[in-house]
C-alpha cells in the first residue's frame, strides 16, 4: 500500500468517526455507575430544577471523570442520575433583579446526547457567586470546549490553533488586552488592582470562547480588559509556571533574601527548562508589566504592587490548600518582582522564538535541544517548505519499529505533527514531520511500504 493510499485510509476512518450518530456515540459512554476508585474532582450541595414543575430540589453532586452524579443524600451510594459532560455547554444564567441571590447555571448536553437522555438541559443553582464560578470552571474543563475556545484551554493547544491566523508568540487575547492597556491604561490608577465590570468581562470571555475576536473600542473600561486578562491566566488548566516547577520558583523567591545573585542564577535555570509556549508568555507578560510600572508615579502600580496582584495568577500550587497558598505567597511576590524588574536580563530578546524562524544551518557538533523547552543554547531547525506537505494535513502517531532503524506510522492522532513526504525510492519514503505546536519535537520518520 502506498503512502498516499494509507493517508486516505486514515482520513476516511477519522471522518467516519466524526459523523457518528448519537446512538453510536452513546456506546462509548462510561457506565452510569460511579467507579469508587476514581477520585472525585469536585463535590457539594446544589439545587436542581425539576424539568416539569420547575421547583428546586436540594441534591448532592459529585463530579467524577466525565460524569456529574447527583444523590438525594451525601451518604447515598447509588446516584439518582448522572450527566455525561463531554461536548456539553456550561453557561451562567442571568437572573431577574427581583431574584437577587440566585446563582444559576445550566448544563446543555451535546445535541446527539439530548435525544438519548430525553432532556434538553440541567438547571442548577449554587449558594454563592464564588461557588457557582467554581462549579462552572470545573465542569467546563471536563466538558471540553469548541474549536477555537480560549478560556480553560491548554496554552499549547491555543497557541497551536492560533498559528493559522499568523505568527504569534502569545495567545491573541493576551496580545489584544496588553495592547489596549498600554494605550489606555498607563495612567489609570490601580490598573490590575481595581476590578472591572463583571458582566462585561463575562460577555467578552464568552465572545472569545465562541471563536470571535472582539475588538475593544476606546470607550471600553480598561479595568475590565485588565480583569479579562487576569481571568484568562487564572483559568489555564495548568498555570504559566507548570506545577512541576512550582517549588523551584519558590526557592528562587526564598534565595532573594540571602543572595540576590544566586537567586537570579537559579531563576535563569528554571526559566531555561520552561516549555517553549510558557516561556514566551511569561516573557511577554513581564515586559508588558515593566512598561506599566514605568508610569507608577501616576498609576500607583509599582513593581511590587504588580508582582502581588499578577504573580498568583502565573505561579500557583496544584494543591488548593489555604495554608499552602499562604506559605507560597511571599516567595511568589519576590520572584515575580525580580522577573519584572530584571526582565531584560532574564528574558533577552534573542530568546524570542518566531513561529516561522529563518533558515539556519544545523551544527552537527551541537547536541540537539528538545523543542519542548527553551534551553539557553536552543536553536531552531530550518523552516520546512509547505510545498512538501499534503494538501490536507494528516495526523499520525509514530511508534518504534524493531524491524528497522526507523519507526512505523500508525493511526490518526490529534494536532501533534503535520507530515509531508519526499520520495527516496519505490520501497522507502522519508516523512518530514514538523510541529503544529512548539512543544513537539521535529524529526524525520521512516515509512516502509
Short mmCIF file of C-alpha atoms in Angstrom, two decimals:
data_model
loop_
_atom_site.label_atom_id
_atom_site.label_comp_id
_atom_site.label_asym_id
_atom_site.label_seq_id
_atom_site.Cartn_x
_atom_site.Cartn_y
_atom_site.Cartn_z
CA UNK A 1 0.00 0.00 0.00
CA UNK A 2 1.39 3.38 -0.96
CA UNK A 3 1.83 6.26 1.46
CA UNK A 4 -0.89 8.36 -0.16
CA UNK A 5 -3.34 5.42 -0.06
CA UNK A 6 -2.60 4.88 3.63
CA UNK A 7 -3.11 8.56 4.36
CA UNK A 8 -6.51 8.48 2.61
CA UNK A 9 -7.49 5.39 4.60
CA UNK A 10 -6.56 7.09 7.88
CA UNK A 11 -8.52 10.20 6.91
CA UNK A 12 -11.62 8.18 6.00
CA UNK A 13 -11.51 6.45 9.39
CA UNK A 14 -11.32 9.81 11.16
CA UNK A 15 -14.13 11.22 9.01
CA UNK A 16 -16.43 8.25 9.70
CA UNK A 17 -15.96 8.71 13.45
CA UNK A 18 -16.79 12.41 13.21
CA UNK A 19 -20.24 11.73 11.71
CA UNK A 20 -21.37 9.06 14.16
CA UNK A 21 -24.98 9.22 15.23
CA UNK A 22 -25.98 9.89 18.79
CA UNK A 23 -26.77 6.20 19.40
CA UNK A 24 -23.36 5.17 18.10
CA UNK A 25 -21.60 7.74 20.25
CA UNK A 26 -23.63 6.70 23.28
CA UNK A 27 -21.99 3.30 23.06
CA UNK A 28 -18.73 5.00 24.07
CA UNK A 29 -20.24 6.39 27.29
CA UNK A 30 -18.83 5.10 30.53
CA UNK A 31 -21.16 3.31 32.89
CA UNK A 32 -23.68 5.42 34.81
CA UNK A 33 -22.50 3.63 37.97
CA UNK A 34 -19.64 5.61 39.53
CA UNK A 35 -16.30 3.91 40.00
CA UNK A 36 -15.39 4.23 43.71
CA UNK A 37 -11.70 4.10 42.79
CA UNK A 38 -11.99 7.31 40.79
CA UNK A 39 -11.16 10.29 42.93
CA UNK A 40 -13.89 12.97 42.81
CA UNK A 41 -12.89 16.17 41.03
CA UNK A 42 -15.43 18.25 42.96
CA UNK A 43 -18.44 17.59 45.20
CA UNK A 44 -21.02 19.60 47.09
CA UNK A 45 -24.67 20.56 47.53
CA UNK A 46 -26.55 22.31 44.72
CA UNK A 47 -30.20 22.92 43.92
CA UNK A 48 -31.51 21.20 40.81
CA UNK A 49 -34.56 22.50 38.94
CA UNK A 50 -37.11 19.81 38.08
CA UNK A 51 -37.87 19.62 34.39
CA UNK A 52 -41.69 19.76 34.58
CA UNK A 53 -42.89 21.64 37.67
CA UNK A 54 -39.75 23.86 37.76
CA UNK A 55 -39.35 23.81 41.52
CA UNK A 56 -35.96 23.30 43.18
CA UNK A 57 -34.59 20.15 44.80
CA UNK A 58 -31.53 20.04 47.03
CA UNK A 59 -29.15 17.37 45.76
CA UNK A 60 -25.57 16.31 46.47
CA UNK A 61 -23.42 16.45 43.31
CA UNK A 62 -20.19 14.58 42.67
CA UNK A 63 -18.03 15.22 39.60
CA UNK A 64 -16.03 12.13 38.63
CA UNK A 65 -14.10 11.61 35.40
CA UNK A 66 -16.52 12.59 32.60
CA UNK A 67 -19.78 12.38 34.54
CA UNK A 68 -21.65 14.52 37.05
CA UNK A 69 -23.62 12.34 39.50
CA UNK A 70 -26.32 13.58 41.87
CA UNK A 71 -27.64 11.96 45.04
CA UNK A 72 -30.53 12.60 47.38
CA UNK A 73 -28.20 12.41 50.37
CA UNK A 74 -24.47 12.77 50.89
CA UNK A 75 -24.20 9.23 52.29
CA UNK A 76 -26.01 7.54 49.39
CA UNK A 77 -24.00 5.17 47.23
CA UNK A 78 -26.48 4.86 44.36
CA UNK A 79 -26.97 8.07 42.34
CA UNK A 80 -30.40 9.31 41.32
CA UNK A 81 -28.97 10.27 37.95
CA UNK A 82 -25.92 11.45 36.07
CA UNK A 83 -24.96 13.89 33.33
CA UNK A 84 -22.43 12.92 30.65
CA UNK A 85 -20.36 16.07 30.18
CA UNK A 86 -18.10 15.81 27.09
CA UNK A 87 -19.47 18.04 24.35
CA UNK A 88 -21.84 19.83 26.73
CA UNK A 89 -22.15 23.59 27.02
CA UNK A 90 -21.93 25.10 30.51
CA UNK A 91 -23.17 28.67 30.89
CA UNK A 92 -24.17 31.02 33.66
CA UNK A 93 -27.81 32.13 33.60
CA UNK A 94 -28.67 35.78 34.15
CA UNK A 95 -31.46 36.20 36.70
CA UNK A 96 -34.03 38.96 37.12
CA UNK A 97 -33.20 41.80 39.55
CA UNK A 98 -36.03 40.64 41.83
CA UNK A 99 -34.34 37.23 42.04
CA UNK A 100 -31.16 38.60 43.57
CA UNK A 101 -29.21 35.97 45.45
CA UNK A 102 -29.90 33.21 42.92
CA UNK A 103 -26.71 31.92 41.33
CA UNK A 104 -27.93 29.82 38.46
CA UNK A 105 -26.03 27.95 35.76
CA UNK A 106 -27.05 25.48 33.08
CA UNK A 107 -25.62 22.32 31.54
CA UNK A 108 -26.75 21.84 27.94
CA UNK A 109 -25.81 18.33 26.71
CA UNK A 110 -24.40 17.83 23.23
CA UNK A 111 -27.18 17.71 20.61
CA UNK A 112 -26.74 13.99 19.97
CA UNK A 113 -26.87 13.31 23.72
CA UNK A 114 -30.11 15.25 24.28
CA UNK A 115 -32.05 12.72 22.21
CA UNK A 116 -30.56 9.80 24.09
CA UNK A 117 -31.19 11.26 27.52
CA UNK A 118 -34.52 12.91 26.78
CA UNK A 119 -33.60 16.17 28.49
CA UNK A 120 -32.62 19.45 26.87
CA UNK A 121 -30.66 20.89 29.80
CA UNK A 122 -29.99 20.77 33.53
CA UNK A 123 -30.53 23.97 35.50
CA UNK A 124 -28.60 24.16 38.78
CA UNK A 125 -28.27 26.79 41.49
CA UNK A 126 -25.34 27.42 43.84
CA UNK A 127 -25.45 29.21 47.18
CA UNK A 128 -22.97 31.94 46.20
CA UNK A 129 -21.31 33.59 43.21
CA UNK A 130 -17.93 32.10 44.11
CA UNK A 131 -19.37 28.60 44.42
CA UNK A 132 -21.14 28.90 41.07
CA UNK A 133 -17.97 30.10 39.32
CA UNK A 134 -16.01 27.22 40.84
CA UNK A 135 -18.51 24.64 39.57
CA UNK A 136 -18.66 26.24 36.12
CA UNK A 137 -14.86 26.22 35.87
CA UNK A 138 -14.51 22.50 36.65
CA UNK A 139 -17.49 21.47 34.53
CA UNK A 140 -16.14 23.35 31.52
CA UNK A 141 -12.79 21.66 31.87
CA UNK A 142 -14.41 18.23 31.83
CA UNK A 143 -16.89 19.10 29.08
CA UNK A 144 -14.19 20.40 26.80
CA UNK A 145 -14.56 23.46 24.63
CA UNK A 146 -15.39 24.02 20.97
CA UNK A 147 -12.58 24.53 18.48
CA UNK A 148 -11.12 27.96 18.94
CA UNK A 149 -12.16 28.34 22.58
CA UNK A 150 -9.65 30.20 24.70
CA UNK A 151 -10.60 30.19 28.39
CA UNK A 152 -9.87 26.97 30.23
CA UNK A 153 -7.86 25.62 27.29
CA UNK A 154 -4.28 24.38 27.49
CA UNK A 155 -1.79 27.05 26.49
CA UNK A 156 -0.03 24.90 23.91
CA UNK A 157 -3.35 23.97 22.28
CA UNK A 158 -4.37 27.63 21.99
CA UNK A 159 -1.01 28.65 20.53
CA UNK A 160 -1.10 25.77 18.01
CA UNK A 161 -4.67 26.59 16.95
CA UNK A 162 -3.97 30.31 16.54
CA UNK A 163 -0.94 29.81 14.30
CA UNK A 164 -3.34 29.73 11.34
CA UNK A 165 -4.10 33.42 11.99
CA UNK A 166 -0.45 34.38 11.53
CA UNK A 167 2.80 34.43 13.55
CA UNK A 168 2.01 34.75 17.25
CA UNK A 169 4.27 34.32 20.26
CA UNK A 170 1.36 34.50 22.73
CA UNK A 171 -2.41 33.93 22.55
CA UNK A 172 -4.29 36.61 20.59
CA UNK A 173 -6.36 37.53 23.65
CA UNK A 174 -3.23 38.29 25.68
CA UNK A 175 -1.79 40.49 22.93
CA UNK A 176 -5.07 42.38 22.38
CA UNK A 177 -5.50 43.03 26.11
CA UNK A 178 -1.89 44.14 26.58
CA UNK A 179 -2.00 46.49 23.58
CA UNK A 180 -5.24 48.09 24.79
CA UNK A 181 -3.95 48.54 28.35
CA UNK A 182 -0.69 50.08 27.15
CA UNK A 183 -2.65 52.53 25.02
CA UNK A 184 -5.39 53.43 27.50
CA UNK A 185 -4.31 52.24 30.94
CA UNK A 186 -0.81 53.54 31.64
CA UNK A 187 -2.24 56.50 33.56
CA UNK A 188 -5.12 54.58 35.14
CA UNK A 189 -4.69 54.47 38.90
CA UNK A 190 -4.90 50.97 40.34
CA UNK A 191 -4.67 49.16 36.97
CA UNK A 192 -4.83 45.38 37.62
CA UNK A 193 -5.74 46.07 41.26
CA UNK A 194 -9.23 47.54 40.77
CA UNK A 195 -11.87 45.13 39.35
CA UNK A 196 -13.61 45.63 36.02
CA UNK A 197 -17.29 45.33 35.12
CA UNK A 198 -18.16 41.72 35.90
CA UNK A 199 -20.94 41.36 33.31
CA UNK A 200 -18.77 42.80 30.54
CA UNK A 201 -15.88 40.52 31.49
CA UNK A 202 -18.20 37.52 31.08
CA UNK A 203 -19.54 38.81 27.76
CA UNK A 204 -16.01 39.22 26.40
CA UNK A 205 -14.98 35.81 27.71
CA UNK A 206 -17.98 34.15 26.02
CA UNK A 207 -17.24 36.00 22.77
CA UNK A 208 -13.65 34.74 22.68
CA UNK A 209 -14.79 31.20 23.52
CA UNK A 210 -17.32 31.33 20.69
CA UNK A 211 -14.44 31.83 18.26
CA UNK A 212 -14.93 35.58 17.89
CA UNK A 213 -12.06 38.06 18.14
CA UNK A 214 -13.85 41.07 19.64
CA UNK A 215 -12.24 44.48 19.43
CA UNK A 216 -12.10 46.85 22.37
CA UNK A 217 -13.35 50.27 21.36
CA UNK A 218 -11.84 53.30 23.04
CA UNK A 219 -14.83 53.52 25.42
CA UNK A 220 -14.21 50.05 26.84
CA UNK A 221 -13.41 50.17 30.55
CA UNK A 222 -9.67 49.48 30.82
CA UNK A 223 -10.11 47.78 34.22
CA UNK A 224 -12.49 45.33 32.52
CA UNK A 225 -9.82 44.45 29.97
CA UNK A 226 -7.26 44.00 32.76
CA UNK A 227 -9.69 41.72 34.62
CA UNK A 228 -10.25 39.71 31.43
CA UNK A 229 -6.50 39.15 31.08
CA UNK A 230 -6.19 38.03 34.71
CA UNK A 231 -9.19 35.70 34.26
CA UNK A 232 -7.55 34.06 31.23
CA UNK A 233 -4.34 33.42 33.18
CA UNK A 234 -6.25 32.15 36.20
CA UNK A 235 -8.39 29.76 34.11
CA UNK A 236 -5.48 27.97 32.43
CA UNK A 237 -5.79 24.25 33.33
CA UNK A 238 -2.13 24.38 34.34
CA UNK A 239 -0.57 27.75 35.24
CA UNK A 240 2.05 29.50 33.13
CA UNK A 241 4.68 28.20 35.58
CA UNK A 242 3.96 24.44 35.48
CA UNK A 243 3.18 22.67 38.70
CA UNK A 244 6.37 20.63 38.34
CA UNK A 245 8.39 23.85 38.68
CA UNK A 246 6.33 25.47 41.44
CA UNK A 247 8.79 24.59 44.23
CA UNK A 248 11.75 25.62 42.05
CA UNK A 249 10.33 29.12 41.55
CA UNK A 250 9.52 29.37 45.26
CA UNK A 251 13.15 28.54 46.02
CA UNK A 252 14.22 31.47 43.84
CA UNK A 253 11.99 33.75 45.90
CA UNK A 254 13.49 32.46 49.13
CA UNK A 255 17.05 33.00 47.88
CA UNK A 256 16.42 36.69 47.17
CA UNK A 257 16.64 37.43 50.91
CA UNK A 258 20.12 35.97 51.28
CA UNK A 259 21.85 36.12 47.90
CA UNK A 260 20.33 38.11 45.02
CA UNK A 261 22.94 36.90 42.50
CA UNK A 262 22.37 33.26 43.39
CA UNK A 263 18.61 33.77 43.21
CA UNK A 264 18.93 35.19 39.70
CA UNK A 265 21.18 32.32 38.64
CA UNK A 266 18.68 29.76 39.93
CA UNK A 267 15.82 31.62 38.25
CA UNK A 268 17.61 31.58 34.89
CA UNK A 269 17.95 27.82 35.28
CA UNK A 270 14.23 27.46 35.96
CA UNK A 271 13.32 29.67 33.00
CA UNK A 272 15.55 27.66 30.66
CA UNK A 273 13.55 24.47 31.26
CA UNK A 274 10.11 26.01 30.85
CA UNK A 275 8.06 24.69 27.92
CA UNK A 276 8.54 26.99 24.95
CA UNK A 277 5.00 28.42 24.94
CA UNK A 278 5.10 29.02 28.70
CA UNK A 279 8.45 30.81 28.44
CA UNK A 280 7.18 33.04 25.62
CA UNK A 281 4.04 34.01 27.55
CA UNK A 282 5.91 34.66 30.81
CA UNK A 283 8.48 36.77 28.96
CA UNK A 284 5.78 38.77 27.19
CA UNK A 285 3.86 39.47 30.40
CA UNK A 286 6.96 40.54 32.36
CA UNK A 287 8.00 43.01 29.64
CA UNK A 288 4.45 44.32 29.47
CA UNK A 289 4.27 44.79 33.26
CA UNK A 290 7.63 46.56 33.20
CA UNK A 291 6.11 49.08 30.78
CA UNK A 292 3.16 49.60 33.13
CA UNK A 293 5.34 50.24 36.19
CA UNK A 294 7.37 52.91 34.36
CA UNK A 295 4.40 55.19 35.00
CA UNK A 296 3.89 54.14 38.62
CA UNK A 297 4.04 57.76 39.82
CA UNK A 298 0.64 58.19 38.15
CA UNK A 299 -0.97 54.73 38.15
CA UNK A 300 0.33 53.85 41.65
CA UNK A 301 1.29 50.35 40.48
CA UNK A 302 4.94 49.80 41.34
CA UNK A 303 6.85 46.62 40.52
CA UNK A 304 6.00 45.22 43.95
CA UNK A 305 2.30 46.02 43.56
CA UNK A 306 2.10 44.43 40.11
CA UNK A 307 4.01 41.39 41.33
CA UNK A 308 1.50 40.95 44.15
CA UNK A 309 -1.67 41.09 42.02
CA UNK A 310 -0.37 39.21 38.94
CA UNK A 311 2.06 36.69 40.44
CA UNK A 312 -0.62 34.47 41.98
CA UNK A 313 -2.23 34.08 38.54
CA UNK A 314 1.04 32.88 36.96
CA UNK A 315 2.53 30.77 39.75
CA UNK A 316 0.21 28.66 41.87
CA UNK A 317 0.27 25.35 43.69
CA UNK A 318 -1.58 22.31 42.40
CA UNK A 319 -2.81 21.77 45.95
CA UNK A 320 -5.61 24.26 46.58
CA UNK A 321 -4.99 24.42 50.30
CA UNK A 322 -5.17 27.85 52.03
CA UNK A 323 -2.14 27.00 54.19
CA UNK A 324 -0.06 26.03 51.15
CA UNK A 325 -1.18 29.15 49.27
CA UNK A 326 -0.33 31.41 52.21
CA UNK A 327 3.10 29.82 52.59
CA UNK A 328 3.98 30.41 48.96
CA UNK A 329 2.57 33.92 48.51
CA UNK A 330 5.62 35.91 49.80
CA UNK A 331 8.03 33.88 47.65
CA UNK A 332 5.81 34.28 44.58
CA UNK A 333 5.76 38.04 45.11
CA UNK A 334 9.56 38.19 45.40
CA UNK A 335 10.32 36.06 42.34
CA UNK A 336 7.70 37.93 40.30
CA UNK A 337 9.28 41.25 41.33
CA UNK A 338 12.64 40.00 40.12
CA UNK A 339 11.20 38.84 36.76
CA UNK A 340 9.57 42.23 36.11
CA UNK A 341 12.48 44.34 37.35
CA UNK A 342 15.23 42.31 35.64
CA UNK A 343 13.25 41.22 32.60
CA UNK A 344 15.91 42.46 30.14
CA UNK A 345 18.47 40.07 31.65
CA UNK A 346 16.15 37.15 32.39
CA UNK A 347 14.22 37.32 29.11
CA UNK A 348 16.66 38.57 26.46
CA UNK A 349 15.00 39.33 23.14
CA UNK A 350 17.44 36.97 21.45
CA UNK A 351 15.43 34.14 23.05
CA UNK A 352 12.18 35.21 21.40
CA UNK A 353 11.19 32.44 19.04
CA UNK A 354 9.15 33.37 15.96
CA UNK A 355 6.75 30.74 14.68
CA UNK A 356 8.38 30.84 11.24
CA UNK A 357 12.11 31.09 12.01
CA UNK A 358 14.64 31.90 9.30
CA UNK A 359 16.59 29.01 7.87
CA UNK A 360 19.70 28.17 9.82
CA UNK A 361 22.48 25.68 9.30
CA UNK A 362 22.48 22.74 11.66
CA UNK A 363 25.62 22.36 13.71
CA UNK A 364 26.40 18.60 13.84
CA UNK A 365 28.68 19.16 16.84
CA UNK A 366 25.89 20.67 18.89
CA UNK A 367 23.68 18.36 20.93
CA UNK A 368 20.03 18.66 19.91
CA UNK A 369 17.76 20.55 22.30
CA UNK A 370 14.18 19.38 22.80
CA UNK A 371 11.67 21.83 21.33
CA UNK A 372 9.53 21.35 24.41
CA UNK A 373 11.81 23.58 26.44
CA UNK A 374 13.68 26.79 25.81
CA UNK A 375 17.27 25.93 26.62
CA UNK A 376 19.76 28.79 26.64
CA UNK A 377 21.62 27.20 23.71
CA UNK A 378 18.49 26.22 21.81
CA UNK A 379 18.42 26.81 18.08
CA UNK A 380 15.60 26.35 15.63
CA UNK A 381 15.76 23.86 12.78
CA UNK A 382 15.39 25.15 9.22
CA UNK A 383 11.91 26.08 8.17
CA UNK A 384 10.31 23.34 6.07
CA UNK A 385 8.52 24.41 2.95
CA UNK A 386 4.83 23.67 2.99
CA UNK A 387 5.03 22.71 -0.68
CA UNK A 388 6.33 19.37 0.60
CA UNK A 389 3.21 18.78 2.66
CA UNK A 390 -0.02 17.04 1.81
CA UNK A 391 -2.76 19.31 0.51
CA UNK A 392 -4.64 18.38 3.68
CA UNK A 393 -2.85 17.96 7.00
CA UNK A 394 -2.62 14.30 8.03
CA UNK A 395 -2.05 13.32 11.64
CA UNK A 396 -0.07 10.23 12.50
CA UNK A 397 1.29 8.55 15.58
CA UNK A 398 4.87 7.30 15.28
CA UNK A 399 5.82 4.10 17.12
CA UNK A 400 9.25 2.37 17.23
CA UNK A 401 9.83 -0.22 14.53
CA UNK A 402 12.00 -3.11 15.77
CA UNK A 403 12.42 -4.49 12.28
CA UNK A 404 14.21 -1.41 11.04
CA UNK A 405 16.09 1.61 12.32
CA UNK A 406 13.12 3.91 11.77
CA UNK A 407 9.61 3.96 13.09
CA UNK A 408 6.27 2.66 11.88
CA UNK A 409 3.36 5.02 11.27
CA UNK A 410 0.03 4.11 12.83
CA UNK A 411 -3.43 5.57 13.12
CA UNK A 412 -4.84 9.06 13.16
CA UNK A 413 -3.93 11.24 16.09
CA UNK A 414 -4.52 14.87 17.04
CA UNK A 415 -2.64 18.04 16.11
CA UNK A 416 0.72 16.63 17.24
CA UNK A 417 2.53 16.76 13.92
CA UNK A 418 1.91 17.63 10.32
CA UNK A 419 3.56 15.26 7.89
CA UNK A 420 4.98 15.76 4.42
CA UNK A 421 6.85 13.36 2.18
CA UNK A 422 9.80 13.21 -0.14
CA UNK A 423 10.31 10.05 -2.18
CA UNK A 424 13.66 8.30 -2.00
CA UNK A 425 12.87 5.10 -3.88
CA UNK A 426 9.91 2.84 -4.60
CA UNK A 427 10.14 0.98 -1.29
CA UNK A 428 11.05 3.69 1.19
CA UNK A 429 9.76 7.19 1.85
CA UNK A 430 11.10 9.74 4.28
CA UNK A 431 8.41 11.56 6.20
CA UNK A 432 9.41 15.01 7.36
CA UNK A 433 7.45 15.87 10.49
CA UNK A 434 7.22 19.34 11.96
CA UNK A 435 5.20 20.50 14.96
CA UNK A 436 1.86 22.20 14.93
CA UNK A 437 2.66 23.28 18.48
CA UNK A 438 6.07 24.34 19.68
CA UNK A 439 6.03 21.59 22.32
CA UNK A 440 6.51 18.83 19.70
CA UNK A 441 9.92 17.56 18.64
CA UNK A 442 10.90 17.90 14.99
CA UNK A 443 12.42 14.80 13.36
CA UNK A 444 12.34 12.52 10.35
CA UNK A 445 10.22 9.37 10.41
CA UNK A 446 10.52 6.43 8.01
CA UNK A 447 7.71 4.71 6.16
CA UNK A 448 8.27 1.31 4.57
CA UNK A 449 5.58 0.26 2.07
#
